[in-house]
XYZ file of C-alpha atoms in Angstrom:
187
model
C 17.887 145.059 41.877
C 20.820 147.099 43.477
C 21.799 150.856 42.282
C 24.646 151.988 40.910
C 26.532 153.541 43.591
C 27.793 156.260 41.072
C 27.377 159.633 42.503
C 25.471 162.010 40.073
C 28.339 164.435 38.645
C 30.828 162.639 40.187
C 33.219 162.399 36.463
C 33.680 164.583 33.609
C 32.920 161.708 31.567
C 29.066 161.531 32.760
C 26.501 162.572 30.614
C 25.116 164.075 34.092
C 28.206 165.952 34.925
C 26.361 168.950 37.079
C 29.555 169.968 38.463
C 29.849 174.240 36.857
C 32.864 174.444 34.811
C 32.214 178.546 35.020
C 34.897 180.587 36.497
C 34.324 183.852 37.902
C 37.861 185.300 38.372
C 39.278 187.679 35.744
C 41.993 187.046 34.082
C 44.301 189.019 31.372
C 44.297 187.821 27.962
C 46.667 188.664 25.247
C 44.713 188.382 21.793
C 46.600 188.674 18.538
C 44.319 189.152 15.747
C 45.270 188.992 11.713
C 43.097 191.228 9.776
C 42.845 191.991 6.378
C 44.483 195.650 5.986
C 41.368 197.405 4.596
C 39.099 200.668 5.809
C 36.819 199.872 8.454
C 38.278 196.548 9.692
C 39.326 198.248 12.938
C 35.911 200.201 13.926
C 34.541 196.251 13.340
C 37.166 194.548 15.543
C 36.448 197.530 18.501
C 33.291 198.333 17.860
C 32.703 194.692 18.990
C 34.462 195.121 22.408
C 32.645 198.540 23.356
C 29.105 197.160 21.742
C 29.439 194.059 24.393
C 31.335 196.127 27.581
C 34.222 194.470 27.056
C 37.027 196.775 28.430
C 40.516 197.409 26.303
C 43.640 197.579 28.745
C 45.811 197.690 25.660
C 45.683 198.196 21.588
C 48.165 198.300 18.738
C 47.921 197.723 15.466
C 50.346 197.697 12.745
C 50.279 196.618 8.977
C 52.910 193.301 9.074
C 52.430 191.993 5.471
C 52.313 194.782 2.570
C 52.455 192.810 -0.666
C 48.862 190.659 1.576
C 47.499 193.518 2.382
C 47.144 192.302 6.037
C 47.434 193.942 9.510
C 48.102 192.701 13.246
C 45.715 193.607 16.191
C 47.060 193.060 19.260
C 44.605 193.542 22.029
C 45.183 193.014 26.015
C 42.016 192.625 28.093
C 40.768 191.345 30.874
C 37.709 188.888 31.889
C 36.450 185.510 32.802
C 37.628 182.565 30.630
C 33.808 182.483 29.227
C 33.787 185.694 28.437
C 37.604 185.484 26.541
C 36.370 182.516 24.804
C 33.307 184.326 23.583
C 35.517 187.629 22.286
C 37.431 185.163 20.488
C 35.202 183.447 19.193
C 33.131 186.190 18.007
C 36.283 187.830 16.963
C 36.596 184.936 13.957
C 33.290 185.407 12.807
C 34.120 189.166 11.282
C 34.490 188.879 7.869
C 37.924 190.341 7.471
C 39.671 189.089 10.693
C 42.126 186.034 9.090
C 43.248 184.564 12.356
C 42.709 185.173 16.403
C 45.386 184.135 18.635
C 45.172 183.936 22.336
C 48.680 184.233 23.318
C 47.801 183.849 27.186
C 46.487 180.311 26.631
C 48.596 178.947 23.591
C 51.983 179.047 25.511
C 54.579 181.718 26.750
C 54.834 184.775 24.889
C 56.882 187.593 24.756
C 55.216 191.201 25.054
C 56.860 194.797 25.151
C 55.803 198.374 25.470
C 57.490 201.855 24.834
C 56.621 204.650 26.626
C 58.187 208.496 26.347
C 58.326 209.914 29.877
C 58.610 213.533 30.249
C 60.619 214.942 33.393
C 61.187 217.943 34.534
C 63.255 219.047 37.190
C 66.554 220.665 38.454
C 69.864 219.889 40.757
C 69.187 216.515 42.488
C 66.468 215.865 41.227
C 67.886 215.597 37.327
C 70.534 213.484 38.692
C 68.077 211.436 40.640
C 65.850 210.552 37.530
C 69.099 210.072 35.176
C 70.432 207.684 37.852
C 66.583 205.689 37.625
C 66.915 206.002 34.185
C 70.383 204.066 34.164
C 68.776 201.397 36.176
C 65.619 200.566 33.913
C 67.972 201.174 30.555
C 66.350 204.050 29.556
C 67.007 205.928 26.932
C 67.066 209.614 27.001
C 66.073 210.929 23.681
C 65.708 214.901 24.119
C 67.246 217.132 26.915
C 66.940 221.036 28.248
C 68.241 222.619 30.638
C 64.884 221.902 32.835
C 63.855 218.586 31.418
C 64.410 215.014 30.130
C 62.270 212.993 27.773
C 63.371 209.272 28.540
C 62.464 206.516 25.784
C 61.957 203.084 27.998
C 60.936 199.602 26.567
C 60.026 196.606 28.641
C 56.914 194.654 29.765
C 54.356 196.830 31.021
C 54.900 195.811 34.502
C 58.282 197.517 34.071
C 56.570 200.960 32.380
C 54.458 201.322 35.347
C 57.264 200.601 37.611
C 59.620 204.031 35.914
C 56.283 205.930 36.148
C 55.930 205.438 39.803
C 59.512 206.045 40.292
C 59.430 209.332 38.450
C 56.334 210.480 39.610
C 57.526 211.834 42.688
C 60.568 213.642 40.998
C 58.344 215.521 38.567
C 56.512 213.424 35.820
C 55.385 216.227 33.640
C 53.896 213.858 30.729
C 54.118 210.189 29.615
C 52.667 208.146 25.969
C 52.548 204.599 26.046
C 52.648 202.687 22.792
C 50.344 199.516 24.004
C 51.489 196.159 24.277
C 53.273 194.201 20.912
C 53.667 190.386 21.807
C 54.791 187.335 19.779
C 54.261 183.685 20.689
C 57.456 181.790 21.974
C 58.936 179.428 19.953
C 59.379 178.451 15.874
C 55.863 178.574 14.657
């Protein structure tokens, strides 16, 4: 009798497959979350991120349906695709979450952040961070003689890019909303 010649792992169709399917590189993950708008529901939702070491880059949440009496989570963080797929999947076993969305892996999504930067500064340097402001479309909501607040909205690559640009002229103080996203597309 002959063997096979089928090497052991060799398809992902074998029974055998020994091949890992782990991944060990981190990646960020958008996760949009539908919760039932009630007191506690958001100690449950983050108490199950810090009770695991999960870390929290971003969080905002928002009631989106008042008549359902439901609320949005949106939550960016960062890990291995095991460990996204367990928060997720943990996430829908909490009584009053509705719905979990990863928006990273379901398609293109849009996501935005506002931030209120605080400047200070006098002579060139006012016109210097007015002139940065102009470039990244920001806003400036309050003035004094020796300041600017500046209202900017964009993807949080962008945020970080106004901060390091206004550092150096005189970045007194800055608040950052967190990240709001929406899946692309009609559903």
């Amino acid at each position: 009798m002959s063997a096979l010649n089928i090497k052991q792992g060799s398809t992902s169709h074998s029974a055998y497959n020994l091949r890992p399917s782990f991944s060990d590189t981190e990646e960020r993950h958008t996760l949009a979350v539908l919760v039932e708008n009630e007191p506690g529901v958001l100690a449950r939702v983050i108490g199950l991120f810090s009770g695991r070491g999960y870390n929290i880059e971003s969080l905002t949440v928002a009631e989106v349906d008042h008549t359902g009496h439901l609320s949005r989570i949106t939550v960016v963080t960062t890990g291995t695709p095991q460990t996204i797929n367990q928060i997720t999947a943990q996430l829908g076993r909490i009584i009053s979450v509705r719905d979990v969305h990863d928006l990273t892996v379901e398609g293109r999504a849009v996501e935005r952040e506002l931030a209120l930067f605080k400047v200070s500064g006098n002579g060139d340097d006012r016109v210097e961070a007015l002139r940065l402001a102009d470039v990244f479309r920001a806003n400036v909501v309050d003035s004094t003689l020796n300041s600017f607040t500046f209202e900017i909205t964009g993807t949080s690559e962008k945020v970080d890019a106004f901060a390091d640009l206004m550092r150096p002229i005189g970045l007194v103080e800055m608040a950052r909303t967190g990240v709001a996203a929406l899946s692309r597309g009609a559903e």
